[in-house]
PDB file of C-alpha atoms and ligand atoms in Angstrom:
ATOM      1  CA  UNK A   1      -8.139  -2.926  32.072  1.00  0.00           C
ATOM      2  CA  UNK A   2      -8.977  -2.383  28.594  1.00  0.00           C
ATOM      3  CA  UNK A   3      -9.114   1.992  27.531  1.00  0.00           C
ATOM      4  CA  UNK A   4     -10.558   2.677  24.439  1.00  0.00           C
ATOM      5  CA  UNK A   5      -8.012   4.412  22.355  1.00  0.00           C
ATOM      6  CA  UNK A   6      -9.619   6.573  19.617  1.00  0.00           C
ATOM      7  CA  UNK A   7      -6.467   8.070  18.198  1.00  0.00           C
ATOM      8  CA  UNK A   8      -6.611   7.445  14.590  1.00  0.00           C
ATOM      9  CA  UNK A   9      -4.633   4.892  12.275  1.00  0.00           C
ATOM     10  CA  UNK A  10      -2.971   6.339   9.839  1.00  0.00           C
ATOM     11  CA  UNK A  11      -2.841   5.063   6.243  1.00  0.00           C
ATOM     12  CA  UNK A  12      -0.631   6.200   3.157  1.00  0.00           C
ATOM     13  CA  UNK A  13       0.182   5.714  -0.336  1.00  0.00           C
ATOM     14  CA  UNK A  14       2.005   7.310  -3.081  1.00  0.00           C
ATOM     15  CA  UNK A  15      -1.702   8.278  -4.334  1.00  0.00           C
ATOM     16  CA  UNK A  16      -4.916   6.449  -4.373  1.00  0.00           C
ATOM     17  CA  UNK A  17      -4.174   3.011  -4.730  1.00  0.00           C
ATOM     18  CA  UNK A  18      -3.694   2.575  -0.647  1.00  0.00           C
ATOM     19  CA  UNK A  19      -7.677   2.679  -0.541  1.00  0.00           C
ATOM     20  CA  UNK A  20      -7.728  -0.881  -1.587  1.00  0.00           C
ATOM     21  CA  UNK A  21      -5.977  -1.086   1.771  1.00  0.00           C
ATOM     22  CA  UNK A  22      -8.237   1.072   4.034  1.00  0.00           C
ATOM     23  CA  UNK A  23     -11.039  -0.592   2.819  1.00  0.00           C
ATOM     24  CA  UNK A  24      -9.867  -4.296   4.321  1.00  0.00           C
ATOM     25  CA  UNK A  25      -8.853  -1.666   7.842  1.00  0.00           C
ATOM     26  CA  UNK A  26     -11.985  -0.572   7.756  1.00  0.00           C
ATOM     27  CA  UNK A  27     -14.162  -3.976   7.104  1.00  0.00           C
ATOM     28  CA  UNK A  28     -11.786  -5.438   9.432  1.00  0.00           C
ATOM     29  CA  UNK A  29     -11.920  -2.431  12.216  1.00  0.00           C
ATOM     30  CA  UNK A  30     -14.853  -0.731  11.381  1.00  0.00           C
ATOM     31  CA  UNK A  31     -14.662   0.674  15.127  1.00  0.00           C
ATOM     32  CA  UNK A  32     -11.447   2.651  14.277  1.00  0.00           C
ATOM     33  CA  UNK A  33     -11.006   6.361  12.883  1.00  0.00           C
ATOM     34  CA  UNK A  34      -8.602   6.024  10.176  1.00  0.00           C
ATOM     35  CA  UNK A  35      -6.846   8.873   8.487  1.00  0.00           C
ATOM     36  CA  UNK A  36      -5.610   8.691   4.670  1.00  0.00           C
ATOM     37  CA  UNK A  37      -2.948  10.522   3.268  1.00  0.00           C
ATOM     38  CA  UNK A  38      -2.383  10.368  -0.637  1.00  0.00           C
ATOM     39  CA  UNK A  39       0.937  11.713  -2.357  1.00  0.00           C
ATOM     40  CA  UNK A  40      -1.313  12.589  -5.878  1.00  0.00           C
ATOM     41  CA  UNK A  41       1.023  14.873  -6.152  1.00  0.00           C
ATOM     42  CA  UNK A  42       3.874  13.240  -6.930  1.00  0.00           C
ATOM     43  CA  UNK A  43       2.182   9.693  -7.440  1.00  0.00           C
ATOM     44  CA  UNK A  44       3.566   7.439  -9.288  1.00  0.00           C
ATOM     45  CA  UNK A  45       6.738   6.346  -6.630  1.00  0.00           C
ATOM     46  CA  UNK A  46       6.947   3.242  -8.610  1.00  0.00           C
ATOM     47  CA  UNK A  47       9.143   4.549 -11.250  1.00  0.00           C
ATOM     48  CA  UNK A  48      11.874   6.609  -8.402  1.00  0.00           C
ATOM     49  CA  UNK A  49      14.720   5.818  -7.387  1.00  0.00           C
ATOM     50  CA  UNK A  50      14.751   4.919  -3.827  1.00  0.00           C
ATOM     51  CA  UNK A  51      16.529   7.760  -2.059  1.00  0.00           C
ATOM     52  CA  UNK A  52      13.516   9.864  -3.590  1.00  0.00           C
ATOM     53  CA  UNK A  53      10.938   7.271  -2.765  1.00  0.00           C
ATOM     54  CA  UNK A  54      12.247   7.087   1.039  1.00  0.00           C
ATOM     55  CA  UNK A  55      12.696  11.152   1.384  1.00  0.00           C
ATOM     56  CA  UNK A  56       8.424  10.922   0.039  1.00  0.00           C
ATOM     57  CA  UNK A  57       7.889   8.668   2.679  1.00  0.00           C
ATOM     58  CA  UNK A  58       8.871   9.964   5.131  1.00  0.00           C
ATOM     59  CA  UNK A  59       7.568  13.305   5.045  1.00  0.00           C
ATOM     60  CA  UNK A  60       4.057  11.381   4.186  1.00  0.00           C
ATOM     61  CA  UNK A  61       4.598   9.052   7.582  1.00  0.00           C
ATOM     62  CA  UNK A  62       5.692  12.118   9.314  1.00  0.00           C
ATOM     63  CA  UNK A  63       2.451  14.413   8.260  1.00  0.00           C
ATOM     64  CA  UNK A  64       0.267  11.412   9.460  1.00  0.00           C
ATOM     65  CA  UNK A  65       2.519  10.961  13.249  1.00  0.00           C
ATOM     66  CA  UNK A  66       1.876  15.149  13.434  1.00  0.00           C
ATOM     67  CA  UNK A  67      -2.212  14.082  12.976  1.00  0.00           C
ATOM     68  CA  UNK A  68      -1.596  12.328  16.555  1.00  0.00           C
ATOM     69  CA  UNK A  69      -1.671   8.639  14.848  1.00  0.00           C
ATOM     70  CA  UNK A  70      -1.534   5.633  16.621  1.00  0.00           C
ATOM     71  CA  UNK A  71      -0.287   3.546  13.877  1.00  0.00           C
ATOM     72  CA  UNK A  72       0.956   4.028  10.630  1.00  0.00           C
ATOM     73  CA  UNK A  73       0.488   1.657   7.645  1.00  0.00           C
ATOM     74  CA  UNK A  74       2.764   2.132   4.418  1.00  0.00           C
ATOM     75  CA  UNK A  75      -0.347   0.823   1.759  1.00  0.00           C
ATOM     76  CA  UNK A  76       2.222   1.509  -1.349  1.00  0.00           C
ATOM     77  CA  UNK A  77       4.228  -1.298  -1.738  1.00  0.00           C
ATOM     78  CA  UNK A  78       6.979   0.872  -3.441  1.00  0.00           C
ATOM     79  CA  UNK A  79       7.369   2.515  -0.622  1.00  0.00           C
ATOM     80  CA  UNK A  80       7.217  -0.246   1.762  1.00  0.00           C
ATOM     81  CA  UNK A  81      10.153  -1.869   0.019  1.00  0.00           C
ATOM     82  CA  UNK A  82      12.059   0.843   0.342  1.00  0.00           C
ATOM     83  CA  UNK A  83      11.282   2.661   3.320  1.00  0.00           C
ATOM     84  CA  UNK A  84       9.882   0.325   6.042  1.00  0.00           C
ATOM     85  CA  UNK A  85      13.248   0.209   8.168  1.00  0.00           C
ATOM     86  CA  UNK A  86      13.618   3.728   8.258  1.00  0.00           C
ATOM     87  CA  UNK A  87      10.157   4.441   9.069  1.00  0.00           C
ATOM     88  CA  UNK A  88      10.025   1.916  11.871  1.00  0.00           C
ATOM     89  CA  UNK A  89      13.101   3.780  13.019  1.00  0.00           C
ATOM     90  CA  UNK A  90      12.308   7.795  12.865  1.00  0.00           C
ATOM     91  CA  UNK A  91       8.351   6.911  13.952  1.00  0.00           C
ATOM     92  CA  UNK A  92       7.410   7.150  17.273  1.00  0.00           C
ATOM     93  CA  UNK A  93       4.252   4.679  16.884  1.00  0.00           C
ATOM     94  CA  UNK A  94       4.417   0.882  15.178  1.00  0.00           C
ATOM     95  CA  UNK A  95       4.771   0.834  11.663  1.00  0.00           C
ATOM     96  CA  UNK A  96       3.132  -1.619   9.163  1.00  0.00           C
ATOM     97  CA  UNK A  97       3.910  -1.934   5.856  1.00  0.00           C
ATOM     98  CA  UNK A  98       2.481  -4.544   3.179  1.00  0.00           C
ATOM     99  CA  UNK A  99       5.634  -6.513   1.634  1.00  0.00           C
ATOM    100  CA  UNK A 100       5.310  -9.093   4.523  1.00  0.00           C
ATOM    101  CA  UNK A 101       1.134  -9.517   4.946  1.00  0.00           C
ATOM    102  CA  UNK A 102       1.818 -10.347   1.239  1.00  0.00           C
ATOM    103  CA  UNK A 103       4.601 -13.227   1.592  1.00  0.00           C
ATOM    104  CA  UNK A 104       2.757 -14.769   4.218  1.00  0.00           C
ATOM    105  CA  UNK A 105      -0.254 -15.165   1.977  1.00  0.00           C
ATOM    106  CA  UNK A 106       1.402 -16.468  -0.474  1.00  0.00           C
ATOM    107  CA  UNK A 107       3.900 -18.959   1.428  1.00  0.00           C
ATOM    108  CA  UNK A 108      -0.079 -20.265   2.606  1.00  0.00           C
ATOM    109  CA  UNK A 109      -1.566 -20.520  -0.405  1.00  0.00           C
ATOM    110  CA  UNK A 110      -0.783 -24.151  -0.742  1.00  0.00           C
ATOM    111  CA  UNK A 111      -0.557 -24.027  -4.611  1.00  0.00           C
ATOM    112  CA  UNK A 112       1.392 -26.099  -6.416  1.00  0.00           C
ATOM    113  CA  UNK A 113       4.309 -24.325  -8.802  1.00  0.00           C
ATOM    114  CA  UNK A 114       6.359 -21.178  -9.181  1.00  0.00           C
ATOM    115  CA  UNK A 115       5.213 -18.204  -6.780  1.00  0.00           C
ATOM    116  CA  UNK A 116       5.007 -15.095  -9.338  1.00  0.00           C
ATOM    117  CA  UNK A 117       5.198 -11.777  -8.290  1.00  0.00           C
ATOM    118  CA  UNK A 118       4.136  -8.410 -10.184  1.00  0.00           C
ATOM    119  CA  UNK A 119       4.645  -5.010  -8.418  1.00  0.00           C
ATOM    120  CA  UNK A 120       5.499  -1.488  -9.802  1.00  0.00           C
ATOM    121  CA  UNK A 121       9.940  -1.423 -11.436  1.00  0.00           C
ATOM    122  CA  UNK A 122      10.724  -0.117  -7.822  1.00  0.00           C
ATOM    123  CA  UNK A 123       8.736  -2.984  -5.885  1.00  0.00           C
ATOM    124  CA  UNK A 124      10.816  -5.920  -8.278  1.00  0.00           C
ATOM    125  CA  UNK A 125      13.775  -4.443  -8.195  1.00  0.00           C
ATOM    126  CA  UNK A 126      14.177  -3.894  -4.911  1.00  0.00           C
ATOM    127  CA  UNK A 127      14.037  -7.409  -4.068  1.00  0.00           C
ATOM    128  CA  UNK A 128      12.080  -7.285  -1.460  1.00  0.00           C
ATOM    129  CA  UNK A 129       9.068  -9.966  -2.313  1.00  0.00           C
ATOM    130  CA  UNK A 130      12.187 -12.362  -3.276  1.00  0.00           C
ATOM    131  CA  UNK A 131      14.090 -12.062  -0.236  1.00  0.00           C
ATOM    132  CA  UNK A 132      10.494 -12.527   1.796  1.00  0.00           C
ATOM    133  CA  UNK A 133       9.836 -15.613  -0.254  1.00  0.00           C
ATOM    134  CA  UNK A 134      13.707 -16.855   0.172  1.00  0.00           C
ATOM    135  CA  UNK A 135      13.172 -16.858   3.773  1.00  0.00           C
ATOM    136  CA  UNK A 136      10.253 -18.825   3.785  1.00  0.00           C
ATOM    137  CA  UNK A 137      12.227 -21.458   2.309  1.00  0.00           C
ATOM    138  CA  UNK A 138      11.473 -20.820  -1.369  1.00  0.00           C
ATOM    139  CA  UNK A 139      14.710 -21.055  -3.866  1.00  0.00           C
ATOM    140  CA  UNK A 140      15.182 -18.239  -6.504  1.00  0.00           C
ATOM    141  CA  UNK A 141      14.119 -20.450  -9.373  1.00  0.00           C
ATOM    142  CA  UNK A 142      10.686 -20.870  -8.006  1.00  0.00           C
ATOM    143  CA  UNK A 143      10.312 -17.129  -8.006  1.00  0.00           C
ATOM    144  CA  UNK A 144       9.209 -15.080 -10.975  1.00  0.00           C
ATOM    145  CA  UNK A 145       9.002 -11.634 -10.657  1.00  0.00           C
ATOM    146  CA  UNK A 146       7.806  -9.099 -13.881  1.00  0.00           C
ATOM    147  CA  UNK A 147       7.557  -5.328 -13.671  1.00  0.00           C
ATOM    148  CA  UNK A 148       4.507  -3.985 -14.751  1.00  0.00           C
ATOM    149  CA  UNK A 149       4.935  -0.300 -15.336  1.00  0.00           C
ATOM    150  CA  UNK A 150       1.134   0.070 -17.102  1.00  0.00           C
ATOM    151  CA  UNK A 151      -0.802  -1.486 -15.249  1.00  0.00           C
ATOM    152  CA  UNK A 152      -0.997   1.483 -13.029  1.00  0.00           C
ATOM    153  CA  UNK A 153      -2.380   4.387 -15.448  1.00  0.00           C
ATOM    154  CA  UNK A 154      -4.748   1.509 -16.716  1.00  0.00           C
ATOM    155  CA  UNK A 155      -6.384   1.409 -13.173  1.00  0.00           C
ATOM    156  CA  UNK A 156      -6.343   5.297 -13.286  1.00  0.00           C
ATOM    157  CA  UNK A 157      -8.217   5.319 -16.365  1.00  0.00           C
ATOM    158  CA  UNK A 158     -10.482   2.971 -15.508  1.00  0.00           C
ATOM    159  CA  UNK A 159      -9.593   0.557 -18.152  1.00  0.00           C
ATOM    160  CA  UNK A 160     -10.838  -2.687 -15.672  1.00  0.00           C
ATOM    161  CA  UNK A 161     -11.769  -5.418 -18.697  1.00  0.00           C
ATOM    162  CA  UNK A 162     -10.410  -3.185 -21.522  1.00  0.00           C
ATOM    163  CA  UNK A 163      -9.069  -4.559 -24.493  1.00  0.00           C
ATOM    164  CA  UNK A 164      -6.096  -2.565 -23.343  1.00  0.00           C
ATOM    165  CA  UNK A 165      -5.330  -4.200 -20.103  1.00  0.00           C
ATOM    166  CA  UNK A 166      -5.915  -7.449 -21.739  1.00  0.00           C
ATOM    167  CA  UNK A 167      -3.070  -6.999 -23.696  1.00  0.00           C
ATOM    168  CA  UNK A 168      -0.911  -5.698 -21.357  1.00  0.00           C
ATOM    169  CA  UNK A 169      -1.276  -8.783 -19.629  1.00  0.00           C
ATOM    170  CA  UNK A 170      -0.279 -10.643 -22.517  1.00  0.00           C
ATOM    171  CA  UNK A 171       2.865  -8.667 -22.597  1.00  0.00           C
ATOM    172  CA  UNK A 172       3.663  -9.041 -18.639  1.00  0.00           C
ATOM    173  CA  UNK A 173       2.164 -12.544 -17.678  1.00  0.00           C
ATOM    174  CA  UNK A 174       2.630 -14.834 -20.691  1.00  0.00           C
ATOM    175  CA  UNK A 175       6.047 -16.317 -18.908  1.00  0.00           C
ATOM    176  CA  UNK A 176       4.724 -16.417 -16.043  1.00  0.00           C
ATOM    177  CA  UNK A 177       1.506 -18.184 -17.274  1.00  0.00           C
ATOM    178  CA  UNK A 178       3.975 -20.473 -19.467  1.00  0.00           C
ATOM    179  CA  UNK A 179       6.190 -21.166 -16.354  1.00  0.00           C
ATOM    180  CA  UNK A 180       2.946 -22.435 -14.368  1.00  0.00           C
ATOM    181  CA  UNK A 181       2.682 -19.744 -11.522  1.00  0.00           C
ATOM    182  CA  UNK A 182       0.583 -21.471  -9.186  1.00  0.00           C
ATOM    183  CA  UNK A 183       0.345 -18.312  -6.680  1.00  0.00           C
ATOM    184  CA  UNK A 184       0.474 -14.972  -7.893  1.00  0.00           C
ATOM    185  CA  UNK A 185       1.270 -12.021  -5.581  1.00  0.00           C
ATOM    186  CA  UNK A 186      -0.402  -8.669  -6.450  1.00  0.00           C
ATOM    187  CA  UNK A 187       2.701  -6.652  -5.692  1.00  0.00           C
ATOM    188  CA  UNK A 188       1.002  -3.170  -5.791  1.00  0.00           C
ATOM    189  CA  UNK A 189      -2.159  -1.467  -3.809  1.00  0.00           C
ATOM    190  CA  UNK A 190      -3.538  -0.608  -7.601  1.00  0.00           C
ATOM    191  CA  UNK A 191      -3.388  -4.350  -8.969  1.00  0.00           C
ATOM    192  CA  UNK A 192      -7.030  -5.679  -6.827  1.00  0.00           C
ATOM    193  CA  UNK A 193      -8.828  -3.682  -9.408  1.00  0.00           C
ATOM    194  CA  UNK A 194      -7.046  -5.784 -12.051  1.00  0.00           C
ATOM    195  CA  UNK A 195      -8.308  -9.390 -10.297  1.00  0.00           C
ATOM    196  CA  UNK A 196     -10.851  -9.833 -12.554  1.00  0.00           C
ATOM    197  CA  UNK A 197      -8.172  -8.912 -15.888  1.00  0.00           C
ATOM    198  CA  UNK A 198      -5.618 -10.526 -14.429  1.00  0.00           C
ATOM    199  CA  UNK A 199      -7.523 -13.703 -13.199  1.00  0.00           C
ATOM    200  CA  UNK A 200      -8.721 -15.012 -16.626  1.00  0.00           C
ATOM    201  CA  UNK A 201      -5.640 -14.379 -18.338  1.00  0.00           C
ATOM    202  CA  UNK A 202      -3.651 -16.379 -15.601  1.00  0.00           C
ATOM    203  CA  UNK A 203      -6.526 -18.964 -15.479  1.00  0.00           C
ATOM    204  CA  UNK A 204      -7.946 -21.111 -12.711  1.00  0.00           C
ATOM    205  CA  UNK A 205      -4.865 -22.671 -11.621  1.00  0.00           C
ATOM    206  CA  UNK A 206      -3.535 -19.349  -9.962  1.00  0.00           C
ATOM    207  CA  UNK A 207      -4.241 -17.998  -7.282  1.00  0.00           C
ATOM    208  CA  UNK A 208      -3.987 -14.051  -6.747  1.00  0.00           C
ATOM    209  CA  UNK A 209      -3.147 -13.085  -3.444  1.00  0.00           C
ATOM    210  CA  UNK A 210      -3.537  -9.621  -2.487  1.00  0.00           C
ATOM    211  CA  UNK A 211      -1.940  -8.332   1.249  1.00  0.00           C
ATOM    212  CA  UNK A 212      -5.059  -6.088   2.540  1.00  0.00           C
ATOM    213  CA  UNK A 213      -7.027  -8.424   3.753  1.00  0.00           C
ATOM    214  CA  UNK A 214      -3.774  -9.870   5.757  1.00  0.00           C
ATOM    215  CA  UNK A 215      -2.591  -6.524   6.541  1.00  0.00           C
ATOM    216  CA  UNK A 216      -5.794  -5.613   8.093  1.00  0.00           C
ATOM    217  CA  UNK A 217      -5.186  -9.140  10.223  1.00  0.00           C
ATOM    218  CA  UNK A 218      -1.984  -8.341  10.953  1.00  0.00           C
ATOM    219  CA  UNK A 219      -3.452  -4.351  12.410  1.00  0.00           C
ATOM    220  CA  UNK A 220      -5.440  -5.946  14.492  1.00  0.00           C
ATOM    221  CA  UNK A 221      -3.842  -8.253  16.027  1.00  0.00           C
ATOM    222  CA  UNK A 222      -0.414  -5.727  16.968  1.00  0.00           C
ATOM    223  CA  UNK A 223      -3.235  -3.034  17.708  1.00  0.00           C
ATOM    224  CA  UNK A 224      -4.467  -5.498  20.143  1.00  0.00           C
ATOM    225  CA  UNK A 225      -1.268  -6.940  21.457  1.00  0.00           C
ATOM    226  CA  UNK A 226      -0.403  -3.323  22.682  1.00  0.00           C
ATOM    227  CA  UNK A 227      -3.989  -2.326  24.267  1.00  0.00           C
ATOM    228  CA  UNK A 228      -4.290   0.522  21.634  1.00  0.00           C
ATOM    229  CA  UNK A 229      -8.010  -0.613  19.856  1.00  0.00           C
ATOM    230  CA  UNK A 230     -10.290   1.747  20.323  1.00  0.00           C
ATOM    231  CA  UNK A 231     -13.138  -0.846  20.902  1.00  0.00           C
ATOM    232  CA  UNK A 232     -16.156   1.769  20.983  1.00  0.00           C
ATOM    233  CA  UNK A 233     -18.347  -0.682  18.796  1.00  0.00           C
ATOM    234  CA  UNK A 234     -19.344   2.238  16.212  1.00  0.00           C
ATOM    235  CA  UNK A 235     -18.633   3.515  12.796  1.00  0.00           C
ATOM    236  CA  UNK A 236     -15.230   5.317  12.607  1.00  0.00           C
ATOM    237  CA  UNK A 237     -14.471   8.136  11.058  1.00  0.00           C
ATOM    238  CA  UNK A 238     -12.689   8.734   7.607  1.00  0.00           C
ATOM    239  CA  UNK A 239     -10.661  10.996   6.693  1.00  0.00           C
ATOM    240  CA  UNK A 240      -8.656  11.639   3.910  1.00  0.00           C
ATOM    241  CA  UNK A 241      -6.334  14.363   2.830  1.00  0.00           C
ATOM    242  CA  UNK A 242      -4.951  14.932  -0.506  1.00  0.00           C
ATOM    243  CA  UNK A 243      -1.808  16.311  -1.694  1.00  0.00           C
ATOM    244  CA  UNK A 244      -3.331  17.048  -4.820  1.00  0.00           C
ATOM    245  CA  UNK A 245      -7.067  16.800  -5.948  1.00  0.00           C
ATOM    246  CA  UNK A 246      -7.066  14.885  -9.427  1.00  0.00           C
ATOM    247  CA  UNK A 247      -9.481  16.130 -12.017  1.00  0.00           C
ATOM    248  CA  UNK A 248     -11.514  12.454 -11.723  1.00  0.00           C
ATOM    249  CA  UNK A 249     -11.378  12.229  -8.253  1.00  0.00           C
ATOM    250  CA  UNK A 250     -14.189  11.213  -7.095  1.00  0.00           C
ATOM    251  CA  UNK A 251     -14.635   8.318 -10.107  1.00  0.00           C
ATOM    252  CA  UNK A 252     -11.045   7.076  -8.826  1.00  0.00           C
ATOM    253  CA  UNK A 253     -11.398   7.417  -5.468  1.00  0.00           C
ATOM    254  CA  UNK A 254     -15.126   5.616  -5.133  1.00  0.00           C
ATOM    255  CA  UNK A 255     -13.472   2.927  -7.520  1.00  0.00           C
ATOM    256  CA  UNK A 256     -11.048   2.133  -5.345  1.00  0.00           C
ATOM    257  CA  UNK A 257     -13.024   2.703  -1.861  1.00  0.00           C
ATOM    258  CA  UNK A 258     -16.218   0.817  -3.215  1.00  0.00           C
ATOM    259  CA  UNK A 259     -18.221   4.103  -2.159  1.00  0.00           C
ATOM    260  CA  UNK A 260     -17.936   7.857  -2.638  1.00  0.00           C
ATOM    261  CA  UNK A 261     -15.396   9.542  -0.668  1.00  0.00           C
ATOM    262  CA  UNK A 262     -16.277  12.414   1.366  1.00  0.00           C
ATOM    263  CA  UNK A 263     -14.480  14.710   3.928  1.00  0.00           C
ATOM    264  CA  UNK A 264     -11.804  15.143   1.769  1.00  0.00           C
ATOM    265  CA  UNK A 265      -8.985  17.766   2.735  1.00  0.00           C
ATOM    266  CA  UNK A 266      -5.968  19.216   0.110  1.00  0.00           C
ATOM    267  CA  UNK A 267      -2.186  19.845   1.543  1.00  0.00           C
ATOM    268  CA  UNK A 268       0.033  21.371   0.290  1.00  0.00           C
ATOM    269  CA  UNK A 269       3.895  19.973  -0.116  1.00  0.00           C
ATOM    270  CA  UNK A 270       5.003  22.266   1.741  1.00  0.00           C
ATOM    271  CA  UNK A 271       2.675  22.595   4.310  1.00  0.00           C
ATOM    272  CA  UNK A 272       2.746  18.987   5.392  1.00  0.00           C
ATOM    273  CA  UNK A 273       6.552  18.923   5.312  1.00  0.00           C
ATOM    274  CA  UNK A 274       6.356  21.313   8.087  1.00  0.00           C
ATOM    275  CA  UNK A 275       3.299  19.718   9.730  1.00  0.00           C
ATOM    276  CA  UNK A 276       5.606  16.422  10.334  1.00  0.00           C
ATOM    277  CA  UNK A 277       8.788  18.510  11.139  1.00  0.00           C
ATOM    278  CA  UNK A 278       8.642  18.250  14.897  1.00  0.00           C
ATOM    279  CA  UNK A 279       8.127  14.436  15.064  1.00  0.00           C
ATOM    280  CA  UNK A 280      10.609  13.527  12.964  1.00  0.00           C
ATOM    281  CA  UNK A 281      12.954  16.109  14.587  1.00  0.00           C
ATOM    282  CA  UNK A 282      12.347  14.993  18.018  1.00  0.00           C
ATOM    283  CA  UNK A 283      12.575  11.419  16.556  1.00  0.00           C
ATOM    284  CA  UNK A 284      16.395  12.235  14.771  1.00  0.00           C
ATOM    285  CA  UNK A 285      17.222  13.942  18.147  1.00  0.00           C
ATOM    286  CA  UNK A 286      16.800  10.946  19.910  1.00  0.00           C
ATOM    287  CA  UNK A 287      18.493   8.841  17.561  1.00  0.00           C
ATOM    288  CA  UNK A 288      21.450  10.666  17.351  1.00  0.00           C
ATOM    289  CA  UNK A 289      22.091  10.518  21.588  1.00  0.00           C
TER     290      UNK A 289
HETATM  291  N1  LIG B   1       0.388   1.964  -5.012  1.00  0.00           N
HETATM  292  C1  LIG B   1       1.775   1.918  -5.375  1.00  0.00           C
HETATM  293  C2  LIG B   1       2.398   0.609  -4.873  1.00  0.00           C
HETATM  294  O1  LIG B   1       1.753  -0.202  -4.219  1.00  0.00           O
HETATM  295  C3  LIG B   1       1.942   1.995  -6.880  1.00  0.00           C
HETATM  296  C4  LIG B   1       1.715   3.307  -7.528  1.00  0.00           C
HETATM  297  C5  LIG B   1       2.978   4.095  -7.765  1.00  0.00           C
HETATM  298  O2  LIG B   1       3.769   3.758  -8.657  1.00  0.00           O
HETATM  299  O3  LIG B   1       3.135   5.064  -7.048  1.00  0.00           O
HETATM  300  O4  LIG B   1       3.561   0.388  -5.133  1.00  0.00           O
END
């Protein structure tokens, strides 16, 4: 028998960008209570190294498993790349993370030509997009992959169909628009926003693939697989805490969301180190017998 299980799923990023990603949980599982956690304060990861961007994560995964989660999704690709295995390892509850949503999509896009792939310098160089794409039987020289430090702030600002962000995607996509990208992966939670930007500069012939809507698939189907949905046919709940409240806030965060954000909750570092302490603890414990 089916038992509705209304523990929350738990959703982080490095700072706001991750709402791109609890948006597609929430059309997808608008039943669910989902809990957001935002690093703001130390946002961006995509520029760390990835000792510091897997010591983040983990204290971000581990304040969400102390909120009693049932899930945890990694919606920062930066972080994904670099701290999946670890997570899936110290967590007690099934980890997501949005590196391999995003392959799939692309592998099915069915385009013709080079897959492209744009993501924060920590996302590319990593290599974890190219390694996905490798695996699903794609050779290296059909894979283009660009760093695109700005195009971050630019979503920050607000700077959607700016003169601005036009020409920053001049500077990042003209090879790839030269080399005939037929699928380009949005490698970062922030780059949806850019679809519109980063559509008419690319053209017709590409097409963008983002890994929410996938991701959100992929929730429900493991959330289903292991009797956890919580199947009460309502609205759930939204929460979000903060570990830092930016000065435009609410313009961000409704930008991203696609409606204002309420019910919105600061923590400090230190405060949610602790909070995760004894699940990670009891998780290390167990890994070391
Ligand atoms: N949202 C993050 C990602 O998907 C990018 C922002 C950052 O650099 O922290 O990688």
């Amino acid at each position: 028998m089916t038992v509705a299980d209304r523990r929350p799923i738990g959703v982080f990023d490095s700072g706001l960008g991750g709402l791109t990603v609890l948006r597609a949980l929430h059309a997808r599982l608008p039943g669910e209570n989902l809990v957001y956690f935002g690093d703001t304060a130390r946002v961006p990861y995509g520029t760390k190294g990835e000792k510091t961007v897997r010591a983040f994560a983990r204290q971000d995964a581990g304040f969400l498993a102390g909120l009693g989660v049932k899930m945890v999704v990694v919606a920062c690709n930066t972080a994904s790349a670099f701290a999946l295995d670890h997570l899936r390892e110290v967590l007690p509850v099934p980890v997501l993370g949005v590196i391999n949503p995003g392959v799939r999509a692309a592998l099915a896009s069915g385009r013709q030509g080079p897959v492209g792939v744009v993501g924060t310098s920590g996302t590319i160089r990593s290599n974890r997009y190219q390694e996905g794409l490798m695996a699903g039987g794609l050779v290296a020289d059909d894979i283009l992959a660009r760093e695109c430090p700005l195009f971050v702030p630019l979503v920050e600002e607000g700077l959607m169909g700016h003169a601005m962000t036009g020409m920053a995607c001049e500077e990042y996509l003209t090879p790839l628009r030269e080399a005939g990208v037929g699928t380009l992966i949005l490698g970062c939670t922030h780059y949806p926003l850019l679809k519109d930007d980063i559509g008419r500069f690319m053209g017709p012939g590409t097409a963008l693939v983002d890994s929410a809507d996938v991701l959100a698939e992929a929730a429900a189907e493991r959330l289903g697989e292991l009797d956890l949905l919580a199947d009460n046919g309502g609205e759930g709940r939204l929460e979000f805490h903060l570990s830092d409240i930016p000065w435009k806030f609410a313009e961000i965060g409704a930008r991203f969301m696609g409606k204002e954000i309420t019910d919105v909750q600061s923590v400090g570092l230190d405060e949610m180190e602790a909070a995760g302490q004894a699940v990670l603890e009891a998780a290390d414990r167990k890994e070391s017998t």
